[in-house]
């Protein structure tokens, strides 16, 4: 990582557990993990320099290759990921580059900042992957990325249909989803184009 002069120490207060973290914790993982490994890339804490509540962008790029120059940091050949290659949020403190620190000045509850990463992935997917004229959109699954994708797509004007087979999960989602998002428990209507939510771009083995 960058030297201590251009990094910030963040006291961890909230950390989300991504499905990728759960897979590493509960099942054999095909890729290499550092020793010791501290999971957690959905991080909210307090900047020890400013005292502000902040979230952390987990992608730490070299900032000098042609991908970084073009803003495509997720393609950086020397990319490191907080919570994967670097210590993550299940620790008392996390050190991250200054430009990875995102102030949370406008959030009523800083804990909601742990959704910044999955919401960014969903928003990126909707903006880049749904370029056809807006119509009906099908989403299979009711996990965090699926819910974030549904919310972003509905905000963009899509008529969103979600397939969620788990009854308890479906019941919970009815209280948080927009009225433009329709839940299905058996199958999606045959006319609905299907979108399967994918792993984040940095979830590479």
mmCIF file of C-alpha atoms in Angstrom, residues 40-136:
data_model
loop_
_atom_site.group_PDB
_atom_site.id
_atom_site.type_symbol
_atom_site.label_atom_id
_atom_site.label_comp_id
_atom_site.label_asym_id
_atom_site.label_seq_id
_atom_site.Cartn_x
_atom_site.Cartn_y
_atom_site.Cartn_z
ATOM 1 C CA UNK A 40 -14.536 -7.047 5.484
ATOM 2 C CA UNK A 41 -14.521 -4.547 2.599
ATOM 3 C CA UNK A 42 -17.787 -2.731 3.452
ATOM 4 C CA UNK A 43 -16.340 -0.452 6.105
ATOM 5 C CA UNK A 44 -17.570 2.570 8.048
ATOM 6 C CA UNK A 45 -15.529 4.235 10.744
ATOM 7 C CA UNK A 46 -14.088 7.441 12.116
ATOM 8 C CA UNK A 47 -11.170 9.201 10.414
ATOM 9 C CA UNK A 48 -8.564 9.578 13.162
ATOM 10 C CA UNK A 49 -7.248 12.787 11.559
ATOM 11 C CA UNK A 50 -10.532 14.676 11.133
ATOM 12 C CA UNK A 51 -12.942 12.909 13.512
ATOM 13 C CA UNK A 52 -15.428 12.521 10.633
ATOM 14 C CA UNK A 53 -17.549 9.487 9.877
ATOM 15 C CA UNK A 54 -16.260 7.925 6.652
ATOM 16 C CA UNK A 55 -16.669 4.937 4.370
ATOM 17 C CA UNK A 56 -13.718 3.282 2.631
ATOM 18 C CA UNK A 57 -13.433 2.436 -1.073
ATOM 19 C CA UNK A 58 -11.902 -1.068 -0.922
ATOM 20 C CA UNK A 59 -10.062 -0.831 -4.266
ATOM 21 C CA UNK A 60 -6.446 0.276 -3.853
ATOM 22 C CA UNK A 61 -4.885 0.773 -7.277
ATOM 23 C CA UNK A 62 -1.375 1.784 -8.338
ATOM 24 C CA UNK A 63 -2.669 5.174 -9.564
ATOM 25 C CA UNK A 64 -0.040 5.247 -12.318
ATOM 26 C CA UNK A 65 -0.913 2.690 -15.038
ATOM 27 C CA UNK A 66 -2.942 3.515 -18.164
ATOM 28 C CA UNK A 67 -6.071 1.922 -16.628
ATOM 29 C CA UNK A 68 -5.842 4.140 -13.554
ATOM 30 C CA UNK A 69 -5.201 7.190 -15.747
ATOM 31 C CA UNK A 70 -8.504 6.479 -17.500
ATOM 32 C CA UNK A 71 -10.442 5.925 -14.267
ATOM 33 C CA UNK A 72 -10.692 2.132 -14.720
ATOM 34 C CA UNK A 73 -9.043 1.335 -11.396
ATOM 35 C CA UNK A 74 -10.756 -2.067 -11.167
ATOM 36 C CA UNK A 75 -8.623 -3.198 -14.139
ATOM 37 C CA UNK A 76 -5.331 -2.109 -12.572
ATOM 38 C CA UNK A 77 -2.859 -5.034 -12.846
ATOM 39 C CA UNK A 78 -1.469 -4.175 -9.398
ATOM 40 C CA UNK A 79 -4.870 -3.782 -7.772
ATOM 41 C CA UNK A 80 -5.120 -4.631 -4.083
ATOM 42 C CA UNK A 81 -8.395 -5.011 -2.218
ATOM 43 C CA UNK A 82 -9.024 -4.072 1.380
ATOM 44 C CA UNK A 83 -10.513 -7.106 3.084
ATOM 45 C CA UNK A 84 -8.870 -9.428 0.558
ATOM 46 C CA UNK A 85 -5.214 -8.656 -0.097
ATOM 47 C CA UNK A 86 -5.051 -5.979 2.632
ATOM 48 C CA UNK A 87 -6.448 -6.046 6.209
ATOM 49 C CA UNK A 88 -10.204 -5.443 6.268
ATOM 50 C CA UNK A 89 -12.917 -4.121 8.498
ATOM 51 C CA UNK A 90 -13.060 -6.938 11.053
ATOM 52 C CA UNK A 91 -10.209 -5.236 12.883
ATOM 53 C CA UNK A 92 -10.127 -2.302 15.272
ATOM 54 C CA UNK A 93 -8.511 0.005 12.690
ATOM 55 C CA UNK A 94 -7.960 0.057 8.935
ATOM 56 C CA UNK A 95 -5.330 2.054 7.061
ATOM 57 C CA UNK A 96 -6.363 3.258 3.604
ATOM 58 C CA UNK A 97 -5.142 5.799 1.016
ATOM 59 C CA UNK A 98 -6.498 9.335 1.395
ATOM 60 C CA UNK A 99 -8.353 9.090 -1.921
ATOM 61 C CA UNK A 100 -10.163 5.947 -0.731
ATOM 62 C CA UNK A 101 -11.759 7.813 2.192
ATOM 63 C CA UNK A 102 -15.366 8.920 1.553
ATOM 64 C CA UNK A 103 -16.884 11.364 4.108
ATOM 65 C CA UNK A 104 -20.434 10.522 5.219
ATOM 66 C CA UNK A 105 -21.553 14.040 6.085
ATOM 67 C CA UNK A 106 -25.101 13.673 4.749
ATOM 68 C CA UNK A 107 -26.111 10.328 6.282
ATOM 69 C CA UNK A 108 -28.526 10.469 9.215
ATOM 70 C CA UNK A 109 -27.228 7.066 10.404
ATOM 71 C CA UNK A 110 -23.547 6.403 9.571
ATOM 72 C CA UNK A 111 -24.181 2.643 9.787
ATOM 73 C CA UNK A 112 -26.008 2.902 6.456
ATOM 74 C CA UNK A 113 -22.607 3.668 4.923
ATOM 75 C CA UNK A 114 -21.793 -0.055 4.817
ATOM 76 C CA UNK A 115 -24.163 -0.184 1.826
ATOM 77 C CA UNK A 116 -22.005 2.250 -0.159
ATOM 78 C CA UNK A 117 -19.984 -0.540 -1.792
ATOM 79 C CA UNK A 118 -22.869 -2.828 -2.887
ATOM 80 C CA UNK A 119 -24.921 0.194 -3.959
ATOM 81 C CA UNK A 120 -21.997 1.451 -6.069
ATOM 82 C CA UNK A 121 -21.688 -1.983 -7.723
ATOM 83 C CA UNK A 122 -25.423 -2.032 -8.462
ATOM 84 C CA UNK A 123 -25.471 1.526 -9.779
ATOM 85 C CA UNK A 124 -22.488 0.809 -12.032
ATOM 86 C CA UNK A 125 -24.213 -2.298 -13.383
ATOM 87 C CA UNK A 126 -27.450 -0.461 -14.134
ATOM 88 C CA UNK A 127 -25.644 2.426 -15.831
ATOM 89 C CA UNK A 128 -23.329 0.245 -17.914
ATOM 90 C CA UNK A 129 -25.374 -2.885 -18.558
ATOM 91 C CA UNK A 130 -28.929 -1.672 -19.155
ATOM 92 C CA UNK A 131 -28.563 0.439 -22.265
ATOM 93 C CA UNK A 132 -31.641 -0.842 -24.087
ATOM 94 C CA UNK A 133 -34.815 1.266 -23.849
ATOM 95 C CA UNK A 134 -36.348 1.059 -20.382
ATOM 96 C CA UNK A 135 -39.011 -1.627 -19.975
ATOM 97 C CA UNK A 136 -39.551 -4.621 -17.688
#
